[in-house]
Amino acid sequence: MTQTAIVTGTSSFVGAHLARAFADAGYAVTATHSGPRDGYDGIRAQRLDFAAQSADLAQLDVTDEAAIGVIARRVRPTVWVHHAGHAADYASPDYDAAMGRAVNVQPLEAVFAAMADTGGAVILTGSSAEYPSSDDANHEDDTGQPETPYGLSKRAETVRARDLAARTGVPTRIGRLYIPFGILDHPAKLLAQVISGLRAGTPVDLSPCTQRRDFIGVGDVTDAWLKMARDLARGGFDVFNICSGEATELRALLLAVADALGADDRLLRFGARPMRPGEPPVSFGDNTKAGRMLDWSPRALDVALREDLIQPLMAGALP
């Protein structure tokens, strides 16, 4: 019997890849976007086109509780992959917390009610921002408070999902995602700008780039989500860090990109810009639990860079 999935947030970078990955894994996927299809342009339109190669697209406003019930009854998903969320200005203290609650938290009541009615399960996209700053690896059972409005919103989403899973009996998994990379990421992101400059032979002004972060290829992300989907059979609620498990210096990552492109790394002008105020020096996760319980492990960073980003770009794939 064919498994079915609803994947929300398909106009986002990871959402488009999730929709495509579940469809390629044999699910009948309905991939949703919040606005009319013809209202999307640029990279967001490209993501929808990418997902539409193997999934059916459908418009869904996740803040509309009735619409959630309607699409769930029509599709009757085996799993609801809830990637939609409000992430604009996610790193800023000016993040719109009210909008975050409206988009990230409030829709969960309708989602869980619909899955309880249809017998489906839920996978939610969490965030590394749910953890406070630390020089040590984040563990899923860490209890410290998030330090940003966005992190507080995502932690509230996790808490609400845990409560609803217990109340409804809907099997639930949360993947706390670190920093993914791959094709279809936003061209304004640092990695995309660096690649654009290197390919054009243009100098790129950078901070010292001494901050250490946890980077992961989008192919490893989608593999983790598929393994969480299989893990839903044991029921209950659980949280997994989806990360490389390593704190990689940003400077080292960018030098590896230059090397993979065969570009002159002298174009990377480290120290030409100051570090952002309040930039935490390190953030990374422990992925031991995902390895043990999901039998999941990410590829080495250089392999993921080559397979998920450099090779597709050199072959003329989507930016």
PDB file of C-alpha atoms in Angstrom:
ATOM      1  CA  MET A   1       0.000   0.000   0.000  1.00  0.00           C
ATOM      2  CA  THR A   2       1.405   3.388  -1.042  1.00  0.00           C
ATOM      3  CA  GLN A   3       2.302   5.664   1.841  1.00  0.00           C
ATOM      4  CA  THR A   4       1.178   9.267   1.620  1.00  0.00           C
ATOM      5  CA  ALA A   5       2.729  12.454   2.949  1.00  0.00           C
ATOM      6  CA  ILE A   6       1.851  16.103   3.247  1.00  0.00           C
ATOM      7  CA  VAL A   7       4.951  18.305   3.286  1.00  0.00           C
ATOM      8  CA  THR A   8       4.378  21.935   4.261  1.00  0.00           C
ATOM      9  CA  GLY A   9       6.674  24.875   3.570  1.00  0.00           C
ATOM     10  CA  THR A  10       7.720  23.658   0.131  1.00  0.00           C
ATOM     11  CA  SER A  11       8.793  27.090  -1.102  1.00  0.00           C
ATOM     12  CA  SER A  12      11.646  26.998   1.424  1.00  0.00           C
ATOM     13  CA  PHE A  13      15.080  25.507   0.747  1.00  0.00           C
ATOM     14  CA  VAL A  14      14.794  22.433   2.970  1.00  0.00           C
ATOM     15  CA  GLY A  15      11.042  22.074   2.391  1.00  0.00           C
ATOM     16  CA  ALA A  16      11.519  21.667  -1.360  1.00  0.00           C
ATOM     17  CA  HIS A  17      14.146  18.982  -0.790  1.00  0.00           C
ATOM     18  CA  LEU A  18      11.940  17.177   1.751  1.00  0.00           C
ATOM     19  CA  ALA A  19       9.025  17.051  -0.677  1.00  0.00           C
ATOM     20  CA  ARG A  20      11.249  15.698  -3.434  1.00  0.00           C
ATOM     21  CA  ALA A  21      12.966  13.157  -1.147  1.00  0.00           C
ATOM     22  CA  PHE A  22       9.730  11.693   0.230  1.00  0.00           C
ATOM     23  CA  ALA A  23       8.311  11.407  -3.297  1.00  0.00           C
ATOM     24  CA  ASP A  24      11.501   9.768  -4.578  1.00  0.00           C
ATOM     25  CA  ALA A  25      11.293   7.330  -1.642  1.00  0.00           C
ATOM     26  CA  GLY A  26       7.888   6.131  -2.866  1.00  0.00           C
ATOM     27  CA  TYR A  27       5.479   8.339  -0.940  1.00  0.00           C
ATOM     28  CA  ALA A  28       2.563   9.967  -2.714  1.00  0.00           C
ATOM     29  CA  VAL A  29       3.410  13.535  -1.701  1.00  0.00           C
ATOM     30  CA  THR A  30       1.220  16.595  -1.525  1.00  0.00           C
ATOM     31  CA  ALA A  31       3.600  19.537  -1.153  1.00  0.00           C
ATOM     32  CA  THR A  32       2.042  22.741   0.110  1.00  0.00           C
ATOM     33  CA  HIS A  33       2.791  26.434  -0.307  1.00  0.00           C
ATOM     34  CA  SER A  34       0.988  29.284   1.431  1.00  0.00           C
ATOM     35  CA  GLY A  35       0.223  31.592  -1.513  1.00  0.00           C
ATOM     36  CA  PRO A  36      -1.027  31.190  -5.096  1.00  0.00           C
ATOM     37  CA  ARG A  37       1.508  29.358  -7.240  1.00  0.00           C
ATOM     38  CA  ASP A  38       1.783  32.216  -9.734  1.00  0.00           C
ATOM     39  CA  GLY A  39       2.643  34.591  -6.894  1.00  0.00           C
ATOM     40  CA  TYR A  40       6.094  33.037  -6.447  1.00  0.00           C
ATOM     41  CA  ASP A  41       9.165  34.153  -8.343  1.00  0.00           C
ATOM     42  CA  GLY A  42      12.924  33.817  -8.180  1.00  0.00           C
ATOM     43  CA  ILE A  43      14.398  31.126  -5.958  1.00  0.00           C
ATOM     44  CA  ARG A  44      11.053  30.324  -4.297  1.00  0.00           C
ATOM     45  CA  ALA A  45       9.471  29.577  -7.677  1.00  0.00           C
ATOM     46  CA  GLN A  46      12.462  27.403  -8.576  1.00  0.00           C
ATOM     47  CA  ARG A  47      11.985  25.415  -5.368  1.00  0.00           C
ATOM     48  CA  LEU A  48       8.330  24.777  -6.175  1.00  0.00           C
ATOM     49  CA  ASP A  49       9.277  23.678  -9.701  1.00  0.00           C
ATOM     50  CA  PHE A  50      11.892  21.339  -8.206  1.00  0.00           C
ATOM     51  CA  ALA A  51       9.353  19.756  -5.833  1.00  0.00           C
ATOM     52  CA  ALA A  52       6.702  19.550  -8.549  1.00  0.00           C
ATOM     53  CA  GLN A  53       8.873  17.189 -10.590  1.00  0.00           C
ATOM     54  CA  SER A  54       7.784  14.358  -8.281  1.00  0.00           C
ATOM     55  CA  ALA A  55       5.125  15.768  -5.904  1.00  0.00           C
ATOM     56  CA  ASP A  56       1.684  17.319  -6.286  1.00  0.00           C
ATOM     57  CA  LEU A  57       1.567  20.962  -5.236  1.00  0.00           C
ATOM     58  CA  ALA A  58      -1.323  22.440  -3.257  1.00  0.00           C
ATOM     59  CA  GLN A  59      -1.979  25.809  -1.674  1.00  0.00           C
ATOM     60  CA  LEU A  60      -2.423  25.725   2.106  1.00  0.00           C
ATOM     61  CA  ASP A  61      -2.391  28.519   4.664  1.00  0.00           C
ATOM     62  CA  VAL A  62      -1.263  26.698   7.801  1.00  0.00           C
ATOM     63  CA  THR A  63      -2.884  29.338   9.985  1.00  0.00           C
ATOM     64  CA  ASP A  64      -6.289  28.292   8.588  1.00  0.00           C
ATOM     65  CA  GLU A  65      -7.413  25.471  10.908  1.00  0.00           C
ATOM     66  CA  ALA A  66     -10.329  24.457   8.701  1.00  0.00           C
ATOM     67  CA  ALA A  67      -8.089  24.201   5.638  1.00  0.00           C
ATOM     68  CA  ILE A  68      -5.731  21.871   7.513  1.00  0.00           C
ATOM     69  CA  GLY A  69      -8.621  19.536   8.250  1.00  0.00           C
ATOM     70  CA  VAL A  70      -9.866  19.650   4.672  1.00  0.00           C
ATOM     71  CA  ILE A  71      -6.531  18.726   3.082  1.00  0.00           C
ATOM     72  CA  ALA A  72      -5.857  16.030   5.686  1.00  0.00           C
ATOM     73  CA  ARG A  73      -9.210  14.350   5.008  1.00  0.00           C
ATOM     74  CA  ARG A  74      -8.603  14.525   1.263  1.00  0.00           C
ATOM     75  CA  VAL A  75      -5.019  13.209   1.281  1.00  0.00           C
ATOM     76  CA  ARG A  76      -5.213  11.045   4.440  1.00  0.00           C
ATOM     77  CA  PRO A  77      -1.442  11.249   4.951  1.00  0.00           C
ATOM     78  CA  THR A  78       0.568   8.530   6.585  1.00  0.00           C
ATOM     79  CA  VAL A  79       2.814  11.319   7.830  1.00  0.00           C
ATOM     80  CA  TRP A  80       2.420  15.074   8.047  1.00  0.00           C
ATOM     81  CA  VAL A  81       5.891  16.607   7.533  1.00  0.00           C
ATOM     82  CA  HIS A  82       5.482  20.047   9.057  1.00  0.00           C
ATOM     83  CA  HIS A  83       8.291  22.250   7.793  1.00  0.00           C
ATOM     84  CA  ALA A  84       6.316  25.491   7.396  1.00  0.00           C
ATOM     85  CA  GLY A  85       7.289  28.175   9.863  1.00  0.00           C
ATOM     86  CA  HIS A  86       8.024  31.847  10.335  1.00  0.00           C
ATOM     87  CA  ALA A  87      11.801  32.317  10.125  1.00  0.00           C
ATOM     88  CA  ALA A  88      12.220  35.853   8.728  1.00  0.00           C
ATOM     89  CA  ASP A  89      14.920  37.709  10.697  1.00  0.00           C
ATOM     90  CA  TYR A  90      15.503  34.538  12.701  1.00  0.00           C
ATOM     91  CA  ALA A  91      18.873  35.757  13.997  1.00  0.00           C
ATOM     92  CA  SER A  92      17.628  39.205  14.951  1.00  0.00           C
ATOM     93  CA  PRO A  93      16.279  40.446  18.295  1.00  0.00           C
ATOM     94  CA  ASP A  94      13.579  42.086  16.156  1.00  0.00           C
ATOM     95  CA  TYR A  95      12.133  38.727  15.104  1.00  0.00           C
ATOM     96  CA  ASP A  96       8.324  39.000  15.058  1.00  0.00           C
ATOM     97  CA  ALA A  97       7.436  36.778  18.023  1.00  0.00           C
ATOM     98  CA  ALA A  98       3.691  37.220  17.500  1.00  0.00           C
ATOM     99  CA  MET A  99       3.967  36.021  13.924  1.00  0.00           C
ATOM    100  CA  GLY A 100       6.205  33.200  15.115  1.00  0.00           C
ATOM    101  CA  ARG A 101       3.539  32.018  17.504  1.00  0.00           C
ATOM    102  CA  ALA A 102       0.811  32.338  14.869  1.00  0.00           C
ATOM    103  CA  VAL A 103       2.728  30.290  12.287  1.00  0.00           C
ATOM    104  CA  ASN A 104       4.995  28.019  14.346  1.00  0.00           C
ATOM    105  CA  VAL A 105       2.810  27.102  17.311  1.00  0.00           C
ATOM    106  CA  GLN A 106      -0.911  27.736  16.852  1.00  0.00           C
ATOM    107  CA  PRO A 107      -1.405  25.517  13.746  1.00  0.00           C
ATOM    108  CA  LEU A 108      -0.279  22.440  15.698  1.00  0.00           C
ATOM    109  CA  GLU A 109      -3.662  21.999  17.369  1.00  0.00           C
ATOM    110  CA  ALA A 110      -5.337  21.534  13.980  1.00  0.00           C
ATOM    111  CA  VAL A 111      -2.499  19.381  12.613  1.00  0.00           C
ATOM    112  CA  PHE A 112      -2.625  16.939  15.528  1.00  0.00           C
ATOM    113  CA  ALA A 113      -6.417  16.853  15.509  1.00  0.00           C
ATOM    114  CA  ALA A 114      -6.350  15.992  11.815  1.00  0.00           C
ATOM    115  CA  MET A 115      -3.725  13.273  12.248  1.00  0.00           C
ATOM    116  CA  ALA A 116      -5.621  11.783  15.188  1.00  0.00           C
ATOM    117  CA  ASP A 117      -8.678  11.642  12.949  1.00  0.00           C
ATOM    118  CA  THR A 118      -6.917  10.069   9.953  1.00  0.00           C
ATOM    119  CA  GLY A 119      -4.481   7.829  11.854  1.00  0.00           C
ATOM    120  CA  GLY A 120      -1.369   9.637  10.633  1.00  0.00           C
ATOM    121  CA  ALA A 121       1.842  10.757  12.340  1.00  0.00           C
ATOM    122  CA  VAL A 122       3.792  14.031  12.506  1.00  0.00           C
ATOM    123  CA  ILE A 123       7.384  15.093  11.878  1.00  0.00           C
ATOM    124  CA  LEU A 124       8.255  18.676  12.812  1.00  0.00           C
ATOM    125  CA  THR A 125      11.284  20.748  11.892  1.00  0.00           C
ATOM    126  CA  GLY A 126      12.943  22.037  15.039  1.00  0.00           C
ATOM    127  CA  SER A 127      15.997  24.264  15.284  1.00  0.00           C
ATOM    128  CA  SER A 128      19.409  24.463  16.895  1.00  0.00           C
ATOM    129  CA  ALA A 129      18.218  27.907  18.081  1.00  0.00           C
ATOM    130  CA  GLU A 130      16.206  26.048  20.734  1.00  0.00           C
ATOM    131  CA  TYR A 131      19.478  25.654  22.664  1.00  0.00           C
ATOM    132  CA  PRO A 132      21.364  28.366  24.563  1.00  0.00           C
ATOM    133  CA  SER A 133      24.907  29.296  23.550  1.00  0.00           C
ATOM    134  CA  SER A 134      27.488  26.789  24.753  1.00  0.00           C
ATOM    135  CA  ASP A 135      31.051  25.768  24.034  1.00  0.00           C
ATOM    136  CA  ASP A 136      29.907  22.145  24.319  1.00  0.00           C
ATOM    137  CA  ALA A 137      27.790  20.047  21.983  1.00  0.00           C
ATOM    138  CA  ASN A 138      24.032  20.455  22.402  1.00  0.00           C
ATOM    139  CA  HIS A 139      22.135  17.359  23.582  1.00  0.00           C
ATOM    140  CA  GLU A 140      18.441  16.737  23.060  1.00  0.00           C
ATOM    141  CA  ASP A 141      17.755  16.736  26.802  1.00  0.00           C
ATOM    142  CA  ASP A 142      19.468  20.106  27.451  1.00  0.00           C
ATOM    143  CA  THR A 143      17.086  22.338  29.393  1.00  0.00           C
ATOM    144  CA  GLY A 144      18.651  25.812  29.063  1.00  0.00           C
ATOM    145  CA  GLN A 145      16.539  28.652  27.689  1.00  0.00           C
ATOM    146  CA  PRO A 146      16.947  29.787  24.061  1.00  0.00           C
ATOM    147  CA  GLU A 147      18.557  33.202  23.713  1.00  0.00           C
ATOM    148  CA  THR A 148      16.683  34.596  20.703  1.00  0.00           C
ATOM    149  CA  PRO A 149      12.986  35.308  20.037  1.00  0.00           C
ATOM    150  CA  TYR A 150      13.094  32.819  17.169  1.00  0.00           C
ATOM    151  CA  GLY A 151      14.617  30.150  19.409  1.00  0.00           C
ATOM    152  CA  LEU A 152      11.905  30.771  22.010  1.00  0.00           C
ATOM    153  CA  SER A 153       9.258  30.375  19.312  1.00  0.00           C
ATOM    154  CA  LYS A 154      10.717  27.056  18.141  1.00  0.00           C
ATOM    155  CA  ARG A 155      11.070  25.786  21.693  1.00  0.00           C
ATOM    156  CA  ALA A 156       7.388  26.690  22.284  1.00  0.00           C
ATOM    157  CA  GLU A 157       6.566  24.663  19.167  1.00  0.00           C
ATOM    158  CA  THR A 158       8.409  21.653  20.571  1.00  0.00           C
ATOM    159  CA  VAL A 159       6.692  21.923  23.956  1.00  0.00           C
ATOM    160  CA  ARG A 160       3.282  22.243  22.334  1.00  0.00           C
ATOM    161  CA  ALA A 161       3.942  19.273  20.054  1.00  0.00           C
ATOM    162  CA  ARG A 162       4.987  17.143  23.028  1.00  0.00           C
ATOM    163  CA  ASP A 163       1.772  18.016  24.860  1.00  0.00           C
ATOM    164  CA  LEU A 164      -0.419  17.347  21.831  1.00  0.00           C
ATOM    165  CA  ALA A 165       1.322  14.050  21.047  1.00  0.00           C
ATOM    166  CA  ALA A 166       0.647  12.872  24.597  1.00  0.00           C
ATOM    167  CA  ARG A 167      -2.958  14.001  24.489  1.00  0.00           C
ATOM    168  CA  THR A 168      -3.848  12.633  21.037  1.00  0.00           C
ATOM    169  CA  GLY A 169      -1.580   9.591  20.836  1.00  0.00           C
ATOM    170  CA  VAL A 170      -0.239  10.780  17.456  1.00  0.00           C
ATOM    171  CA  PRO A 171       3.342   9.473  16.926  1.00  0.00           C
ATOM    172  CA  THR A 172       5.642  12.487  16.651  1.00  0.00           C
ATOM    173  CA  ARG A 173       9.274  13.201  15.847  1.00  0.00           C
ATOM    174  CA  ILE A 174      11.149  16.494  15.890  1.00  0.00           C
ATOM    175  CA  GLY A 175      14.362  17.005  13.952  1.00  0.00           C
ATOM    176  CA  ARG A 176      16.386  19.864  15.407  1.00  0.00           C
ATOM    177  CA  LEU A 177      18.189  21.123  12.352  1.00  0.00           C
ATOM    178  CA  TYR A 178      21.550  22.888  12.344  1.00  0.00           C
ATOM    179  CA  ILE A 179      22.977  24.652   9.234  1.00  0.00           C
ATOM    180  CA  PRO A 180      22.065  22.874   5.993  1.00  0.00           C
ATOM    181  CA  PHE A 181      23.623  23.603   2.609  1.00  0.00           C
ATOM    182  CA  GLY A 182      22.891  22.550  -0.962  1.00  0.00           C
ATOM    183  CA  ILE A 183      21.352  23.763  -4.192  1.00  0.00           C
ATOM    184  CA  LEU A 184      18.258  25.967  -3.950  1.00  0.00           C
ATOM    185  CA  ASP A 185      19.446  27.750  -0.812  1.00  0.00           C
ATOM    186  CA  HIS A 186      18.816  31.495  -0.882  1.00  0.00           C
ATOM    187  CA  PRO A 187      21.297  33.407  -3.084  1.00  0.00           C
ATOM    188  CA  ALA A 188      21.653  36.055  -0.356  1.00  0.00           C
ATOM    189  CA  LYS A 189      23.110  33.522   2.080  1.00  0.00           C
ATOM    190  CA  LEU A 190      26.836  33.763   2.782  1.00  0.00           C
ATOM    191  CA  LEU A 191      27.811  30.467   1.158  1.00  0.00           C
ATOM    192  CA  ALA A 192      25.936  31.315  -2.047  1.00  0.00           C
ATOM    193  CA  GLN A 193      27.547  34.761  -2.193  1.00  0.00           C
ATOM    194  CA  VAL A 194      30.994  33.289  -1.669  1.00  0.00           C
ATOM    195  CA  ILE A 195      30.485  30.719  -4.416  1.00  0.00           C
ATOM    196  CA  SER A 196      29.190  33.394  -6.775  1.00  0.00           C
ATOM    197  CA  GLY A 197      32.250  35.563  -6.131  1.00  0.00           C
ATOM    198  CA  LEU A 198      34.699  32.691  -6.481  1.00  0.00           C
ATOM    199  CA  ARG A 199      33.172  31.511  -9.756  1.00  0.00           C
ATOM    200  CA  ALA A 200      33.274  35.067 -11.117  1.00  0.00           C
ATOM    201  CA  GLY A 201      36.837  35.656  -9.915  1.00  0.00           C
ATOM    202  CA  THR A 202      35.636  38.554  -7.746  1.00  0.00           C
ATOM    203  CA  PRO A 203      37.090  39.294  -4.290  1.00  0.00           C
ATOM    204  CA  VAL A 204      34.719  38.540  -1.420  1.00  0.00           C
ATOM    205  CA  ASP A 205      34.960  40.656   1.729  1.00  0.00           C
ATOM    206  CA  LEU A 206      34.461  38.549   4.848  1.00  0.00           C
ATOM    207  CA  SER A 207      34.733  38.722   8.602  1.00  0.00           C
ATOM    208  CA  PRO A 208      37.607  36.760  10.172  1.00  0.00           C
ATOM    209  CA  CYS A 209      35.193  33.769   9.972  1.00  0.00           C
ATOM    210  CA  THR A 210      36.572  32.214  13.130  1.00  0.00           C
ATOM    211  CA  GLN A 211      33.129  31.207  14.399  1.00  0.00           C
ATOM    212  CA  ARG A 212      32.580  27.454  14.494  1.00  0.00           C
ATOM    213  CA  ARG A 213      29.275  26.021  13.335  1.00  0.00           C
ATOM    214  CA  ASP A 214      27.621  22.685  12.576  1.00  0.00           C
ATOM    215  CA  PHE A 215      27.135  22.359   8.802  1.00  0.00           C
ATOM    216  CA  ILE A 216      25.235  19.513   7.153  1.00  0.00           C
ATOM    217  CA  GLY A 217      24.406  18.622   3.560  1.00  0.00           C
ATOM    218  CA  VAL A 218      20.740  18.747   2.610  1.00  0.00           C
ATOM    219  CA  GLY A 219      20.958  15.152   1.385  1.00  0.00           C
ATOM    220  CA  ASP A 220      21.815  14.049   4.908  1.00  0.00           C
ATOM    221  CA  VAL A 221      18.880  16.112   6.212  1.00  0.00           C
ATOM    222  CA  THR A 222      16.370  14.405   3.936  1.00  0.00           C
ATOM    223  CA  ASP A 223      17.843  10.995   4.786  1.00  0.00           C
ATOM    224  CA  ALA A 224      17.338  11.755   8.485  1.00  0.00           C
ATOM    225  CA  TRP A 225      13.705  12.763   7.893  1.00  0.00           C
ATOM    226  CA  LEU A 226      13.011   9.533   6.024  1.00  0.00           C
ATOM    227  CA  LYS A 227      14.536   7.540   8.874  1.00  0.00           C
ATOM    228  CA  MET A 228      12.440   9.467  11.388  1.00  0.00           C
ATOM    229  CA  ALA A 229       9.403   8.530   9.299  1.00  0.00           C
ATOM    230  CA  ARG A 230      10.303   4.848   9.637  1.00  0.00           C
ATOM    231  CA  ASP A 231      10.920   5.317  13.358  1.00  0.00           C
ATOM    232  CA  LEU A 232       7.331   6.533  13.829  1.00  0.00           C
ATOM    233  CA  ALA A 233       6.223   2.892  13.910  1.00  0.00           C
ATOM    234  CA  ARG A 234       7.375   2.615  17.534  1.00  0.00           C
ATOM    235  CA  GLY A 235       4.981   5.448  18.451  1.00  0.00           C
ATOM    236  CA  GLY A 236       5.413   8.101  21.091  1.00  0.00           C
ATOM    237  CA  PHE A 237       7.284  11.394  20.950  1.00  0.00           C
ATOM    238  CA  ASP A 238      11.002  11.953  20.397  1.00  0.00           C
ATOM    239  CA  VAL A 239      13.524  14.645  19.457  1.00  0.00           C
ATOM    240  CA  PHE A 240      16.707  14.215  17.418  1.00  0.00           C
ATOM    241  CA  ASN A 241      19.583  16.554  16.622  1.00  0.00           C
ATOM    242  CA  ILE A 242      20.108  16.475  12.866  1.00  0.00           C
ATOM    243  CA  CYS A 243      23.647  17.732  12.565  1.00  0.00           C
ATOM    244  CA  SER A 244      27.198  16.797  11.641  1.00  0.00           C
ATOM    245  CA  GLY A 245      28.225  16.548  15.291  1.00  0.00           C
ATOM    246  CA  GLU A 246      31.272  18.713  14.596  1.00  0.00           C
ATOM    247  CA  ALA A 247      32.074  22.399  15.122  1.00  0.00           C
ATOM    248  CA  THR A 248      33.703  23.449  11.846  1.00  0.00           C
ATOM    249  CA  GLU A 249      35.371  26.833  11.567  1.00  0.00           C
ATOM    250  CA  LEU A 250      33.609  28.902   8.914  1.00  0.00           C
ATOM    251  CA  ARG A 251      36.967  29.915   7.446  1.00  0.00           C
ATOM    252  CA  ALA A 252      37.871  26.249   6.918  1.00  0.00           C
ATOM    253  CA  LEU A 253      34.536  25.575   5.217  1.00  0.00           C
ATOM    254  CA  LEU A 254      34.975  28.474   2.793  1.00  0.00           C
ATOM    255  CA  LEU A 255      38.535  27.443   1.974  1.00  0.00           C
ATOM    256  CA  ALA A 256      37.248  23.929   1.253  1.00  0.00           C
ATOM    257  CA  VAL A 257      34.650  25.417  -1.110  1.00  0.00           C
ATOM    258  CA  ALA A 258      37.339  27.377  -2.946  1.00  0.00           C
ATOM    259  CA  ASP A 259      39.444  24.245  -3.265  1.00  0.00           C
ATOM    260  CA  ALA A 260      36.505  22.200  -4.562  1.00  0.00           C
ATOM    261  CA  LEU A 261      35.756  24.874  -7.165  1.00  0.00           C
ATOM    262  CA  GLY A 262      39.406  25.125  -8.194  1.00  0.00           C
ATOM    263  CA  ALA A 263      39.208  28.840  -7.354  1.00  0.00           C
ATOM    264  CA  ASP A 264      41.888  31.174  -6.019  1.00  0.00           C
ATOM    265  CA  ASP A 265      41.362  31.255  -2.251  1.00  0.00           C
ATOM    266  CA  ARG A 266      43.098  34.643  -2.124  1.00  0.00           C
ATOM    267  CA  LEU A 267      39.760  36.034  -3.321  1.00  0.00           C
ATOM    268  CA  LEU A 268      38.443  35.299   0.170  1.00  0.00           C
ATOM    269  CA  ARG A 269      39.343  38.478   2.052  1.00  0.00           C
ATOM    270  CA  PHE A 270      39.109  37.273   5.641  1.00  0.00           C
ATOM    271  CA  GLY A 271      38.996  40.124   8.142  1.00  0.00           C
ATOM    272  CA  ALA A 272      37.824  42.751   5.647  1.00  0.00           C
ATOM    273  CA  ARG A 273      34.618  43.046   7.670  1.00  0.00           C
ATOM    274  CA  PRO A 274      34.020  42.961  11.422  1.00  0.00           C
ATOM    275  CA  MET A 275      32.258  40.074  13.133  1.00  0.00           C
ATOM    276  CA  ARG A 276      28.566  40.652  13.779  1.00  0.00           C
ATOM    277  CA  PRO A 277      27.903  41.950  17.307  1.00  0.00           C
ATOM    278  CA  GLY A 278      26.802  39.169  19.637  1.00  0.00           C
ATOM    279  CA  GLU A 279      27.981  36.416  17.278  1.00  0.00           C
ATOM    280  CA  PRO A 280      28.407  33.276  19.422  1.00  0.00           C
ATOM    281  CA  PRO A 281      31.848  31.735  18.912  1.00  0.00           C
ATOM    282  CA  VAL A 282      30.613  28.136  18.653  1.00  0.00           C
ATOM    283  CA  SER A 283      27.423  26.152  18.098  1.00  0.00           C
ATOM    284  CA  PHE A 284      27.191  22.448  17.344  1.00  0.00           C
ATOM    285  CA  GLY A 285      25.125  19.438  18.223  1.00  0.00           C
ATOM    286  CA  ASP A 286      25.603  15.885  19.400  1.00  0.00           C
ATOM    287  CA  ASN A 287      24.092  13.408  16.925  1.00  0.00           C
ATOM    288  CA  THR A 288      24.765  10.243  18.929  1.00  0.00           C
ATOM    289  CA  LYS A 289      21.079   9.667  19.652  1.00  0.00           C
ATOM    290  CA  ALA A 290      20.118   9.852  15.966  1.00  0.00           C
ATOM    291  CA  GLY A 291      22.916   7.446  15.121  1.00  0.00           C
ATOM    292  CA  ARG A 292      21.863   4.978  17.785  1.00  0.00           C
ATOM    293  CA  MET A 293      18.081   5.084  17.375  1.00  0.00           C
ATOM    294  CA  LEU A 294      17.687   5.923  13.688  1.00  0.00           C
ATOM    295  CA  ASP A 295      20.790   4.225  12.307  1.00  0.00           C
ATOM    296  CA  TRP A 296      21.587   7.567  10.683  1.00  0.00           C
ATOM    297  CA  SER A 297      24.924   9.272  10.188  1.00  0.00           C
ATOM    298  CA  PRO A 298      25.898  12.194   7.953  1.00  0.00           C
ATOM    299  CA  ARG A 299      28.588  12.034   5.309  1.00  0.00           C
ATOM    300  CA  ALA A 300      31.942  13.682   5.833  1.00  0.00           C
ATOM    301  CA  LEU A 301      31.693  17.430   5.254  1.00  0.00           C
ATOM    302  CA  ASP A 302      33.928  17.445   2.163  1.00  0.00           C
ATOM    303  CA  VAL A 303      31.868  14.660   0.594  1.00  0.00           C
ATOM    304  CA  ALA A 304      28.564  16.417   1.309  1.00  0.00           C
ATOM    305  CA  LEU A 305      29.925  19.697  -0.088  1.00  0.00           C
ATOM    306  CA  ARG A 306      30.987  17.985  -3.273  1.00  0.00           C
ATOM    307  CA  GLU A 307      27.827  15.904  -3.762  1.00  0.00           C
ATOM    308  CA  ASP A 308      25.125  18.327  -2.593  1.00  0.00           C
ATOM    309  CA  LEU A 309      26.538  21.616  -3.800  1.00  0.00           C
ATOM    310  CA  ILE A 310      29.669  21.736  -5.940  1.00  0.00           C
ATOM    311  CA  GLN A 311      28.932  18.930  -8.416  1.00  0.00           C
ATOM    312  CA  PRO A 312      25.305  20.030  -9.077  1.00  0.00           C
ATOM    313  CA  LEU A 313      26.444  23.623  -9.633  1.00  0.00           C
ATOM    314  CA  MET A 314      29.272  22.596 -11.955  1.00  0.00           C
ATOM    315  CA  ALA A 315      26.807  20.422 -13.882  1.00  0.00           C
ATOM    316  CA  GLY A 316      24.522  23.406 -14.394  1.00  0.00           C
ATOM    317  CA  ALA A 317      21.859  22.422 -11.881  1.00  0.00           C
ATOM    318  CA  LEU A 318      19.677  24.986 -10.150  1.00  0.00           C
ATOM    319  CA  PRO A 319      21.606  27.612  -8.152  1.00  0.00           C
TER     320      PRO A 319
END
